[in-house]
Short mmCIF file of C-alpha atoms and ligand atoms in Angstrom, two decimals:
data_model
loop_
_atom_site.label_atom_id
_atom_site.label_comp_id
_atom_site.label_asym_id
_atom_site.label_seq_id
_atom_site.Cartn_x
_atom_site.Cartn_y
_atom_site.Cartn_z
CA UNK A 10 140.15 151.68 -104.71
CA UNK A 11 139.84 154.85 -102.63
CA UNK A 12 141.76 156.82 -105.23
CA UNK A 13 139.42 155.65 -108.07
CA UNK A 14 136.43 156.64 -105.94
CA UNK A 15 137.91 160.07 -105.32
CA UNK A 16 138.64 160.63 -109.03
CA UNK A 17 135.08 159.54 -109.95
CA UNK A 18 133.59 161.86 -107.33
CA UNK A 19 135.75 164.74 -108.51
CA UNK A 20 134.74 164.20 -112.16
CA UNK A 21 131.02 163.95 -111.24
CA UNK A 22 131.13 167.13 -109.15
CA UNK A 23 133.03 168.98 -111.88
CA UNK A 24 130.45 167.90 -114.51
CA UNK A 25 127.58 169.02 -112.26
CA UNK A 26 129.21 172.40 -111.60
CA UNK A 27 130.03 173.00 -115.27
CA UNK A 28 126.53 171.94 -116.37
CA UNK A 29 124.96 174.26 -113.78
CA UNK A 30 127.15 177.17 -114.90
CA UNK A 31 126.31 176.44 -118.55
CA UNK A 32 122.55 176.29 -117.82
CA UNK A 33 122.70 179.49 -115.78
CA UNK A 34 124.68 181.15 -118.57
CA UNK A 35 122.10 180.05 -121.17
CA UNK A 36 119.23 181.16 -118.96
CA UNK A 37 120.83 184.54 -118.16
CA UNK A 38 121.49 185.33 -121.83
CA UNK A 39 118.31 183.89 -123.36
CA UNK A 40 116.71 187.31 -123.93
CA UNK A 41 119.82 189.09 -125.14
CA UNK A 42 118.58 189.19 -128.77
CA UNK A 43 115.39 190.98 -127.66
CA UNK A 44 116.35 194.53 -128.69
CA UNK A 45 118.35 193.46 -131.76
CA UNK A 46 115.30 191.58 -133.09
CA UNK A 47 113.20 194.73 -132.69
CA UNK A 48 115.81 196.95 -134.29
CA UNK A 49 116.23 199.01 -131.13
CA UNK A 50 119.78 200.21 -130.27
CA UNK A 51 120.91 198.76 -126.94
CA UNK A 52 123.74 198.68 -124.42
CA UNK A 53 125.78 195.48 -124.72
CA UNK A 54 124.90 193.25 -121.76
CA UNK A 55 127.10 190.84 -119.77
CA UNK A 56 126.04 187.26 -118.96
CA UNK A 57 124.35 186.86 -115.53
CA UNK A 58 123.98 190.61 -114.79
CA UNK A 59 123.00 192.23 -118.09
CA UNK A 60 123.80 195.96 -117.73
CA UNK A 61 123.38 195.88 -113.97
CA UNK A 62 126.96 195.19 -112.79
CA UNK A 63 127.94 198.77 -111.91
CA UNK A 64 124.81 199.29 -109.82
CA UNK A 65 125.02 195.91 -108.16
CA UNK A 66 128.59 196.64 -107.07
CA UNK A 67 127.71 200.21 -105.94
CA UNK A 68 130.13 201.78 -108.43
CA UNK A 69 127.47 204.21 -109.59
CA UNK A 70 123.98 205.28 -108.53
CA UNK A 71 121.07 204.17 -110.74
CA UNK A 72 120.18 207.74 -111.88
CA UNK A 73 123.76 208.52 -112.83
CA UNK A 74 124.13 205.21 -114.64
CA UNK A 75 121.06 205.90 -116.76
CA UNK A 76 122.50 209.36 -117.48
CA UNK A 77 125.80 207.76 -118.55
CA UNK A 78 123.88 205.54 -121.00
CA UNK A 79 121.71 208.52 -122.06
CA UNK A 80 124.88 210.27 -123.25
CA UNK A 81 126.00 207.24 -125.26
CA UNK A 82 122.85 206.99 -127.41
CA UNK A 83 121.78 209.75 -129.78
CA UNK A 84 118.33 208.20 -130.41
CA UNK A 85 114.80 208.75 -129.03
CA UNK A 86 114.92 205.47 -127.07
CA UNK A 87 117.23 202.51 -126.47
CA UNK A 88 117.28 199.18 -124.66
CA UNK A 89 119.15 197.77 -121.69
CA UNK A 90 118.97 194.50 -119.74
CA UNK A 91 118.62 194.24 -115.98
CA UNK A 92 119.87 190.70 -115.45
CA UNK A 93 118.05 189.17 -118.45
CA UNK A 94 114.98 191.44 -118.41
CA UNK A 95 114.77 193.92 -121.32
CA UNK A 96 114.05 197.52 -120.18
CA UNK A 97 113.29 200.42 -122.51
CA UNK A 98 114.91 203.81 -121.78
CA UNK A 99 113.10 206.78 -123.33
CA UNK A 100 115.02 210.01 -124.01
CA UNK A 101 112.86 212.00 -126.40
CA UNK A 102 110.75 214.69 -124.63
CA UNK A 103 107.96 214.38 -127.24
CA UNK A 104 107.66 210.64 -126.69
CA UNK A 105 107.76 211.23 -122.92
CA UNK A 106 104.75 213.48 -123.25
CA UNK A 107 102.84 210.64 -124.92
CA UNK A 108 103.88 208.06 -122.34
CA UNK A 109 103.29 210.21 -119.26
CA UNK A 110 100.22 212.14 -120.35
CA UNK A 111 98.50 211.62 -123.71
CA UNK A 112 98.67 207.83 -123.84
CA UNK A 113 98.83 207.38 -120.06
CA UNK A 114 96.28 204.53 -120.25
CA UNK A 115 99.03 202.31 -121.72
CA UNK A 116 101.46 203.22 -118.91
CA UNK A 117 99.37 203.87 -115.78
CA UNK A 118 101.49 201.92 -113.26
CA UNK A 119 105.06 201.88 -111.96
CA UNK A 120 107.36 198.86 -112.16
CA UNK A 121 108.31 199.28 -108.50
CA UNK A 122 106.63 196.97 -105.99
CA UNK A 123 106.20 196.75 -102.29
CA UNK A 124 104.78 193.29 -101.84
CA UNK A 125 101.44 193.17 -100.01
CA UNK A 126 102.28 189.86 -98.32
CA UNK A 127 105.30 191.24 -96.47
CA UNK A 128 104.57 195.00 -96.44
CA UNK A 129 100.81 195.40 -96.02
CA UNK A 130 101.02 199.13 -95.23
CA UNK A 131 103.72 200.17 -97.72
CA UNK A 132 101.90 198.38 -100.55
CA UNK A 133 98.91 200.72 -99.97
CA UNK A 134 101.02 203.86 -100.57
CA UNK A 135 100.01 205.64 -103.80
CA UNK A 136 103.55 205.28 -105.13
CA UNK A 137 103.15 201.48 -105.27
CA UNK A 138 99.42 200.90 -105.74
CA UNK A 139 98.55 199.57 -109.22
CA UNK A 140 95.35 200.41 -111.12
CA UNK A 141 92.41 200.36 -110.77
CA UNK A 142 92.95 200.93 -107.03
CA UNK A 143 95.41 203.79 -107.71
CA UNK A 144 92.77 205.88 -109.54
CA UNK A 145 90.36 205.44 -106.67
CA UNK A 146 92.95 206.31 -103.97
CA UNK A 147 94.48 209.27 -105.81
CA UNK A 148 91.13 211.03 -106.23
CA UNK A 149 90.48 210.60 -102.50
CA UNK A 150 93.87 212.08 -101.58
CA UNK A 151 93.86 215.09 -103.94
CA UNK A 152 91.86 217.42 -101.60
CA UNK A 153 94.63 217.14 -98.97
CA UNK A 154 96.83 219.28 -101.26
CA UNK A 155 94.34 222.00 -102.26
CA UNK A 156 95.37 225.67 -101.96
CA UNK A 157 93.03 226.09 -98.97
CA UNK A 158 94.62 223.15 -97.13
CA UNK A 159 98.14 224.35 -97.91
CA UNK A 160 97.35 227.83 -96.61
CA UNK A 161 95.89 226.44 -93.41
CA UNK A 162 99.02 224.31 -92.90
CA UNK A 163 101.20 227.46 -93.03
CA UNK A 164 100.57 228.16 -89.33
CA UNK A 165 101.90 224.72 -88.41
CA UNK A 166 104.88 225.18 -90.74
CA UNK A 167 105.71 228.61 -89.27
CA UNK A 168 106.11 227.13 -85.79
CA UNK A 169 108.61 224.58 -87.10
CA UNK A 170 110.49 227.32 -88.99
CA UNK A 171 110.95 229.16 -85.67
CA UNK A 172 112.34 225.95 -84.09
CA UNK A 173 114.71 225.58 -87.05
CA UNK A 174 116.17 229.07 -86.57
CA UNK A 175 116.45 228.61 -82.80
CA UNK A 176 118.36 225.34 -83.37
CA UNK A 177 120.78 226.98 -85.84
CA UNK A 178 121.33 229.89 -83.44
CA UNK A 179 122.11 227.49 -80.60
CA UNK A 180 124.72 225.73 -82.75
CA UNK A 181 126.44 228.77 -84.28
CA UNK A 182 129.67 228.02 -82.37
CA UNK A 183 130.18 224.91 -84.54
CA UNK A 184 132.29 225.30 -87.69
CA UNK A 185 129.57 223.61 -89.73
CA UNK A 186 126.19 221.96 -89.43
CA UNK A 187 125.13 218.95 -91.49
CA UNK A 188 122.54 220.60 -93.77
CA UNK A 189 120.85 217.35 -94.82
CA UNK A 190 120.26 216.34 -91.20
CA UNK A 191 119.20 219.88 -90.26
CA UNK A 192 116.49 219.95 -92.91
CA UNK A 193 115.50 216.33 -92.28
CA UNK A 194 114.64 217.49 -88.75
CA UNK A 195 112.71 220.42 -90.25
CA UNK A 196 110.73 218.35 -92.78
CA UNK A 197 110.10 215.55 -90.26
CA UNK A 198 108.60 218.02 -87.77
CA UNK A 199 106.49 219.70 -90.47
CA UNK A 200 105.10 216.41 -91.79
CA UNK A 201 104.53 214.98 -88.30
CA UNK A 202 102.54 218.11 -87.52
CA UNK A 203 100.60 218.34 -90.83
CA UNK A 204 99.97 214.60 -91.38
CA UNK A 205 99.95 213.09 -87.88
CA UNK A 206 98.92 216.11 -85.83
CA UNK A 207 101.80 215.65 -83.36
CA UNK A 208 105.02 217.42 -82.40
CA UNK A 209 108.00 215.23 -83.38
CA UNK A 210 110.53 217.26 -81.30
CA UNK A 211 113.35 216.58 -83.76
CA UNK A 212 115.10 219.84 -82.83
CA UNK A 213 114.72 219.23 -79.10
CA UNK A 214 116.26 215.76 -78.96
CA UNK A 215 118.85 214.16 -81.26
CA UNK A 216 117.16 210.80 -80.57
CA UNK A 217 113.58 211.95 -81.25
CA UNK A 218 111.57 208.87 -82.23
CA UNK A 219 110.08 210.22 -85.49
CA UNK A 220 113.51 211.27 -86.76
CA UNK A 221 115.15 207.98 -85.71
CA UNK A 222 112.44 206.04 -87.55
CA UNK A 223 112.85 208.36 -90.56
CA UNK A 224 116.50 207.26 -90.83
CA UNK A 225 115.27 203.73 -91.56
CA UNK A 226 113.11 204.72 -94.53
CA UNK A 227 115.83 205.14 -97.17
CA UNK A 228 118.50 203.16 -95.40
CA UNK A 229 121.92 203.38 -97.11
CA UNK A 230 123.24 200.14 -95.60
CA UNK A 231 124.25 197.97 -98.60
CA UNK A 232 121.66 195.19 -98.12
CA UNK A 233 118.66 197.53 -97.71
CA UNK A 234 119.94 199.85 -100.47
CA UNK A 235 120.22 197.02 -102.98
CA UNK A 236 116.84 195.51 -101.99
CA UNK A 237 115.10 198.87 -102.46
CA UNK A 238 116.76 199.14 -105.90
CA UNK A 239 115.57 195.57 -106.68
CA UNK A 240 112.00 196.67 -105.82
CA UNK A 241 112.21 198.85 -108.97
CA UNK A 242 114.35 196.70 -111.22
CA UNK A 243 113.65 193.08 -110.25
CA UNK A 244 110.12 192.91 -108.78
CA UNK A 245 109.83 189.14 -109.34
CA UNK A 246 112.80 188.57 -106.98
CA UNK A 247 111.17 190.80 -104.32
CA UNK A 248 107.89 188.87 -104.59
CA UNK A 249 109.60 185.49 -104.55
CA UNK A 250 111.66 186.21 -101.43
CA UNK A 251 109.00 188.37 -99.75
CA UNK A 252 111.27 191.37 -99.18
CA UNK A 253 109.51 194.49 -97.85
CA UNK A 254 110.37 197.90 -99.35
CA UNK A 255 110.14 199.47 -95.90
CA UNK A 256 111.67 198.29 -92.65
CA UNK A 257 108.83 196.81 -90.52
CA UNK A 258 109.98 199.06 -87.63
CA UNK A 259 108.96 202.04 -89.77
CA UNK A 260 105.55 200.68 -90.79
CA UNK A 261 104.70 199.56 -87.24
CA UNK A 262 105.61 202.99 -85.88
CA UNK A 263 103.45 204.70 -88.55
CA UNK A 264 100.47 202.54 -87.54
CA UNK A 265 100.97 203.22 -83.84
CA UNK A 266 101.34 207.02 -84.24
CA UNK A 267 98.45 207.26 -86.65
CA UNK A 268 95.86 205.29 -84.68
CA UNK A 269 96.73 207.10 -81.43
CA UNK A 270 96.00 210.51 -82.96
CA UNK A 271 93.07 209.28 -85.03
CA UNK A 272 91.28 207.77 -82.02
CA UNK A 273 91.98 210.77 -79.78
CA UNK A 274 90.64 213.16 -82.42
CA UNK A 275 87.47 211.18 -82.95
CA UNK A 276 86.86 210.89 -79.22
CA UNK A 277 87.38 214.60 -78.58
CA UNK A 278 85.65 215.60 -81.83
CA UNK A 279 88.55 218.05 -82.29
CA UNK A 280 89.34 219.49 -85.75
CA UNK A 281 92.66 220.94 -86.94
CA UNK A 282 91.99 221.21 -90.69
CA UNK A 283 94.85 218.82 -91.46
CA UNK A 284 95.30 215.43 -93.15
CA UNK A 285 93.85 213.49 -90.20
CA UNK A 286 90.59 215.49 -90.47
CA UNK A 287 90.35 214.52 -94.15
CA UNK A 288 91.03 210.86 -93.36
CA UNK A 289 88.33 210.89 -90.64
CA UNK A 290 85.84 212.31 -93.18
CA UNK A 291 86.82 209.66 -95.76
CA UNK A 292 86.34 206.91 -93.21
CA UNK A 293 82.94 208.22 -92.16
CA UNK A 294 81.80 208.26 -95.80
CA UNK A 295 83.16 204.75 -96.51
CA UNK A 296 80.55 202.02 -96.91
CA UNK A 297 81.15 198.39 -95.87
CA UNK A 298 81.75 196.10 -98.85
CA UNK A 299 82.53 198.92 -101.34
CA UNK A 300 85.58 198.32 -103.58
CA UNK A 301 88.84 199.20 -101.78
CA UNK A 302 86.95 199.72 -98.54
CA UNK A 303 88.62 202.45 -96.49
CA UNK A 304 89.61 200.37 -93.47
CA UNK A 305 92.79 199.07 -91.78
CA UNK A 306 96.08 199.97 -93.48
CA UNK A 307 94.22 201.91 -96.22
CA UNK A 308 93.34 204.47 -93.52
CA UNK A 309 96.95 204.74 -92.28
CA UNK A 310 98.46 204.87 -95.80
CA UNK A 311 97.85 208.60 -96.59
CA UNK A 312 99.76 209.75 -93.49
CA UNK A 313 102.48 207.09 -93.87
CA UNK A 314 103.13 207.95 -97.51
CA UNK A 315 103.09 211.69 -96.75
CA UNK A 316 105.96 211.06 -94.34
CA UNK A 317 107.94 208.54 -96.42
CA UNK A 318 107.62 210.39 -99.74
CA UNK A 319 107.89 213.87 -98.30
CA UNK A 320 110.60 214.30 -95.68
CA UNK A 321 113.55 212.97 -97.66
CA UNK A 322 112.71 214.82 -100.89
CA UNK A 323 112.11 218.16 -99.16
CA UNK A 324 115.23 217.98 -96.98
CA UNK A 325 117.36 216.96 -99.94
CA UNK A 326 116.29 219.94 -102.07
CA UNK A 327 116.73 222.41 -99.21
CA UNK A 328 120.17 221.07 -98.28
CA UNK A 329 121.45 221.06 -101.87
CA UNK A 330 120.16 224.63 -102.29
CA UNK A 331 122.11 225.88 -99.26
CA UNK A 332 125.15 223.95 -100.46
CA UNK A 333 125.06 225.82 -103.79
CA UNK A 334 124.44 229.17 -102.08
CA UNK A 335 127.40 228.58 -99.77
CA UNK A 336 129.69 228.42 -102.81
CA UNK A 337 127.95 231.19 -104.75
CA UNK A 338 127.71 234.24 -102.45
CA UNK A 339 126.44 236.51 -105.28
CA UNK A 340 123.34 234.38 -105.82
CA UNK A 341 122.91 234.14 -102.03
CA UNK A 342 123.01 237.93 -101.60
CA UNK A 343 120.60 238.49 -104.47
CA UNK A 344 118.00 236.08 -103.10
CA UNK A 345 118.39 237.48 -99.58
CA UNK A 346 117.67 240.97 -100.87
CA UNK A 347 114.49 239.68 -102.51
CA UNK A 348 113.39 237.80 -99.38
CA UNK A 349 113.95 240.90 -97.21
CA UNK A 350 112.17 243.31 -99.53
CA UNK A 351 109.14 241.02 -100.15
CA UNK A 352 108.88 240.20 -96.42
CA UNK A 353 108.87 243.87 -95.52
CA UNK A 354 106.12 244.51 -98.13
CA UNK A 355 103.96 241.74 -96.61
CA UNK A 356 104.90 242.34 -92.96
CA UNK A 357 106.08 238.74 -92.53
CA UNK A 358 106.73 235.52 -94.46
CA UNK A 359 103.20 234.57 -95.53
CA UNK A 360 101.80 232.24 -98.22
CA UNK A 361 101.32 235.26 -100.51
CA UNK A 362 104.81 236.63 -99.74
CA UNK A 363 106.35 233.28 -100.73
CA UNK A 364 104.43 233.41 -104.01
CA UNK A 365 105.96 236.83 -104.71
CA UNK A 366 109.53 235.58 -104.14
CA UNK A 367 110.22 234.86 -107.81
CA UNK A 368 114.01 234.62 -107.59
CA UNK A 369 113.74 232.18 -104.68
CA UNK A 370 111.42 230.11 -106.88
CA UNK A 371 114.01 230.14 -109.69
CA UNK A 372 116.61 228.94 -107.18
CA UNK A 373 114.47 226.01 -106.02
CA UNK A 374 113.79 225.04 -109.66
CA UNK A 375 117.51 225.12 -110.45
CA UNK A 376 118.19 222.91 -107.39
CA UNK A 377 115.50 220.49 -108.62
CA UNK A 378 117.19 220.43 -112.02
CA UNK A 379 120.69 219.87 -110.71
CA UNK A 380 119.73 217.52 -107.88
CA UNK A 381 116.47 215.72 -108.82
CA UNK A 382 115.81 213.67 -105.68
CA UNK A 383 114.31 210.79 -107.67
CA UNK A 384 116.71 210.72 -110.64
CA UNK A 385 114.63 208.36 -112.80
CA UNK A 386 110.95 207.67 -113.38
CA UNK A 387 109.54 204.23 -114.06
CA UNK A 388 106.42 202.98 -115.79
CA UNK A 389 105.21 199.61 -117.00
CA UNK A 390 103.44 199.14 -120.33
CA UNK A 391 100.15 197.29 -119.74
CA UNK A 392 99.00 196.98 -123.37
CA UNK A 393 100.98 196.79 -126.65
CA UNK A 394 101.72 200.40 -127.68
CA UNK A 395 102.76 201.39 -131.19
CA UNK A 396 105.10 204.37 -131.07
CA UNK A 397 103.62 207.00 -133.44
CA UNK A 398 105.47 207.54 -136.74
CA UNK A 399 107.49 204.34 -136.35
CA UNK A 400 107.04 200.56 -136.64
CA UNK A 401 108.19 199.97 -133.09
CA UNK A 402 105.71 198.46 -130.64
CA UNK A 403 106.39 198.69 -126.89
CA UNK A 404 105.12 195.30 -125.82
CA UNK A 405 102.81 194.68 -122.91
CA UNK A 406 104.89 194.04 -119.77
CA UNK A 407 107.91 196.11 -120.89
CA UNK A 408 109.41 198.23 -118.07
CA UNK A 409 109.98 201.80 -119.31
CA UNK A 410 112.54 204.03 -117.58
CA UNK A 411 112.93 207.79 -117.93
CA UNK A 412 116.46 209.08 -117.24
CA UNK A 413 115.60 212.32 -115.39
CA UNK A 414 119.22 213.03 -114.50
CA UNK A 415 120.27 212.55 -118.14
CA UNK A 416 117.60 214.98 -119.37
CA UNK A 417 118.42 217.59 -116.70
CA UNK A 418 122.12 217.52 -117.66
CA UNK A 419 121.66 217.46 -121.44
CA UNK A 420 123.60 220.51 -122.76
CA UNK A 421 121.13 220.70 -125.68
CA UNK A 422 118.46 221.77 -123.19
CA UNK A 423 120.57 223.20 -120.37
CA UNK A 424 123.87 224.71 -121.64
CA UNK A 425 126.79 224.21 -119.21
CA UNK A 426 124.67 221.78 -117.19
CA UNK A 427 127.14 221.58 -114.26
CA UNK A 428 126.74 225.33 -113.67
CA UNK A 429 124.18 226.31 -111.01
CA UNK A 430 122.31 229.05 -112.83
CA UNK A 431 118.83 230.07 -111.59
CA UNK A 432 118.46 232.38 -114.62
CA UNK A 433 117.48 229.30 -116.67
CA UNK A 434 114.08 229.60 -115.00
CA UNK A 435 113.55 233.36 -115.46
CA UNK A 436 110.44 234.46 -117.39
CA UNK A 437 112.63 235.21 -120.43
CA UNK A 438 114.45 231.85 -120.42
CA UNK A 439 112.03 229.29 -119.06
CA UNK A 440 110.65 228.44 -122.52
CA UNK A 441 114.11 227.77 -123.95
CA UNK A 442 113.98 224.04 -123.08
CA UNK A 443 111.23 221.50 -123.86
CA UNK A 444 108.64 221.10 -121.11
CA UNK A 445 109.34 217.36 -120.78
CA UNK A 446 113.10 217.84 -120.42
CA UNK A 447 112.59 219.18 -116.88
CA UNK A 448 110.61 216.68 -114.83
CA UNK A 449 111.73 216.70 -111.15
CA UNK A 450 108.17 215.85 -110.04
CA UNK A 451 107.35 213.60 -113.00
CA UNK A 452 104.43 214.64 -115.20
CA UNK A 453 100.86 213.67 -115.93
CA UNK A 454 98.22 211.93 -113.80
CA UNK A 455 100.83 209.93 -111.87
CA UNK A 456 103.18 212.84 -111.12
CA UNK A 457 104.07 213.84 -107.55
CA UNK A 458 100.91 214.58 -105.57
CA UNK A 459 102.91 216.49 -102.94
CA UNK A 460 104.79 218.76 -105.38
CA UNK A 461 103.07 221.98 -104.24
CA UNK A 462 103.44 221.05 -100.58
CA UNK A 463 107.13 220.19 -101.13
CA UNK A 464 107.76 223.42 -103.03
CA UNK A 465 105.99 225.55 -100.43
CA UNK A 466 107.82 223.92 -97.49
CA UNK A 467 111.20 224.30 -99.18
CA UNK A 468 110.60 227.97 -100.00
CA UNK A 469 109.34 228.68 -96.50
CA UNK A 470 112.32 227.08 -94.73
CA UNK A 471 114.86 228.69 -97.07
CA UNK A 472 113.25 232.15 -96.75
CA UNK A 473 113.42 231.94 -92.94
CA UNK A 474 117.04 230.72 -92.84
CA UNK A 475 118.37 233.11 -95.48
CA UNK A 476 116.73 236.14 -93.90
CA UNK A 477 118.63 235.60 -90.63
CA UNK A 478 121.84 233.74 -91.44
CA UNK A 479 124.73 233.98 -93.86
CA UNK A 480 125.63 230.59 -95.36
CA UNK A 481 129.34 229.90 -95.82
CA UNK A 482 131.52 227.17 -97.25
CA UNK A 483 133.77 225.56 -94.63
CA UNK A 484 136.79 223.26 -94.85
CA UNK A 485 134.37 220.33 -94.63
CA UNK A 486 131.96 221.41 -97.39
CA UNK A 487 132.46 218.90 -100.23
CA UNK A 488 133.58 220.71 -103.38
CA UNK A 489 133.33 219.19 -105.95
CA UNK A 490 130.27 217.12 -105.11
CA UNK A 491 130.78 213.40 -104.73
CA UNK A 492 127.54 211.45 -104.99
CA UNK A 493 126.41 208.56 -102.80
CA UNK A 494 126.32 205.41 -104.95
CA UNK A 495 124.04 203.34 -102.71
CA UNK A 496 120.27 203.64 -102.82
CA UNK A 497 117.97 204.97 -105.54
CA UNK A 498 117.79 208.61 -104.39
CA UNK A 499 120.32 211.40 -105.04
CA UNK A 500 122.57 212.18 -102.08
CA UNK A 501 126.05 213.42 -101.19
CA UNK A 502 128.59 210.78 -100.21
CA UNK A 503 130.28 213.02 -97.64
CA UNK A 504 127.12 214.74 -96.40
CA UNK A 505 126.53 218.48 -96.79
CA UNK A 506 128.35 220.26 -93.92
CA UNK A 507 127.81 224.02 -94.23
CA UNK A 508 128.70 227.01 -92.01
CA UNK A 509 126.09 229.43 -90.60
CA UNK A 510 126.75 232.99 -89.38
CA UNK A 511 124.27 235.36 -87.77
CA UNK A 512 123.67 238.31 -90.11
C1 HEM B 14 110.71 218.59 -103.36
C2 HEM B 14 110.10 217.56 -103.04
C3 HEM B 14 109.65 216.37 -103.88
C4 HEM B 14 110.15 215.83 -105.04
C5 HEM B 14 111.36 216.29 -105.83
C6 HEM B 14 109.29 214.72 -105.39
C7 HEM B 14 109.45 213.92 -106.51
C8 HEM B 14 108.56 212.93 -106.89
C9 HEM B 14 108.67 212.17 -108.11
C10 HEM B 14 109.75 212.34 -109.18
C11 HEM B 14 107.64 211.30 -108.14
C12 HEM B 14 107.34 210.28 -109.25
C13 HEM B 14 106.49 210.95 -110.29
C14 HEM B 14 106.20 210.11 -111.51
O1 HEM B 14 106.37 208.89 -111.48
O2 HEM B 14 105.79 210.70 -112.55
C15 HEM B 14 106.86 211.49 -106.94
C16 HEM B 14 105.72 210.78 -106.62
C17 HEM B 14 105.05 210.94 -105.43
N1 HEM B 14 105.32 211.88 -104.46
FE1 HEM B 14 106.74 213.29 -104.47
N2 HEM B 14 108.32 214.60 -104.44
C18 HEM B 14 108.50 215.59 -103.51
C19 HEM B 14 107.73 215.84 -102.39
C20 HEM B 14 106.65 215.09 -102.01
C21 HEM B 14 105.88 215.34 -100.82
C22 HEM B 14 106.09 216.47 -99.82
C23 HEM B 14 104.93 214.38 -100.77
C24 HEM B 14 103.91 214.27 -99.68
C25 HEM B 14 102.78 214.02 -99.77
C26 HEM B 14 105.09 213.52 -101.95
C27 HEM B 14 104.31 212.44 -102.27
C28 HEM B 14 104.41 211.69 -103.43
C29 HEM B 14 103.52 210.58 -103.78
C30 HEM B 14 102.39 210.03 -102.91
C31 HEM B 14 103.91 210.13 -105.03
C32 HEM B 14 103.25 209.01 -105.84
C33 HEM B 14 102.12 209.63 -106.67
C34 HEM B 14 101.28 208.62 -107.45
O3 HEM B 14 101.76 207.55 -107.80
O4 HEM B 14 100.12 208.94 -107.71
N3 HEM B 14 106.16 213.99 -102.67
N4 HEM B 14 107.45 212.49 -106.20
#
């Protein structure tokens, strides 16, 4: 009797399991004819994961994976599946111009979400805000990045540059310093000063609070790394399970730091011509009941996003630049000569002097090409869009991805793409590639709002370091580069340890 019962139970359970697997299989493959039916070439998907397996298992970083696919398709655009969701990947620079600029009204938002219900502050950052609120917020934030504001921030930046050099000098006895961490300290202190009006003391204490909190923003631990990637690629999952893009410790700290400074400034009626001053003005002008009333987390968001979007990108570009210069002494010597001669013409490293450092500018551009911090750009189509000169319609709701890394390494546009060659950006050569094949800051109305700030900070820090120290490769410097596979930003798996010598 018992044996019959056990056999029956076994058969029932087996049928349930097989039926569930079959239904999941059917469900996971139900869209797989999507691109074929529209005559769009596509990467062959696998049941359950689509084309997402390599990213899900951390075998490759998202930007590099898109570049791998980019090289397999010699067409203006092609399709992939993330789980069972069809995504369009656009390669052709002319079509990119339409999507990012000319026909922006069809693609004004990103796919990426930070869900309001679990991340009230993060969801107010420009990067995540959908339209029409985005248009409203962006126009309010633009004055924070005017030439006048950038020039006035130079004084604050100069102080941090002095701290940076003092820190390097104090640590010269070490064989190498971790360049990414060094410049994360630098960019954290600059942004804390320019956006929060406080000294973050990152160079004075290894456990400085701002820097410790910064480490949580783009956390490389597998769970956080995959959830942040899901925020781009599987927003419905993020909404369903209420997963915040940012660690709540980060958002709570941003609120605390911001309101402390904000209230002190208002009480003392003290002005510093920085971001907080602008936010105070915006709040004073805000009227109760107006759309997107400037209260609560909307007031904190400009400073929070400045920090989150800025410190990682700036430190990454600076660290990768020094890495390249440590293995290419000729380029290093050439740029140092320029820095020294321009600085002596101007008396010191000023805003105008940095503008005159043309070779340094070419170097930063080449670093942005070879190591684009955000190696892909995402948009969502909000209204059916017929691609000009074709019958293909990008349907409303289609996620569109732009493989920045693929474009930046396409030998058609950048011959010998692995070679670090600043001459690509000289006056004679800079028109040799299509404008939309080089997009480290994105393009169009939704491009990086902090691009000029990021560029200026990077040039300033590099000019200070290179004028006083020689950068050398050590036994720990990773050659060739091995990329981190977790997370959605470009990084080095083994860090960027580099040697410094006093000149
Ligand atoms: C070298 C440094 C930087 C790089 C490479 C970089 C790169 C990017 C990229 C690729 C985007 C997406 C653009 C698009 O979708 O078309 C972006 C957006 C953004 N970046 Fe940056 N960024 C840098 C520095 C900064 C800094 C310093 C800030 C500080 C304010 C900042 C704030 C933002 C914001 C707020 C957005 C979203 C803009 C919007 O949706 O309107 N970035 N950045």
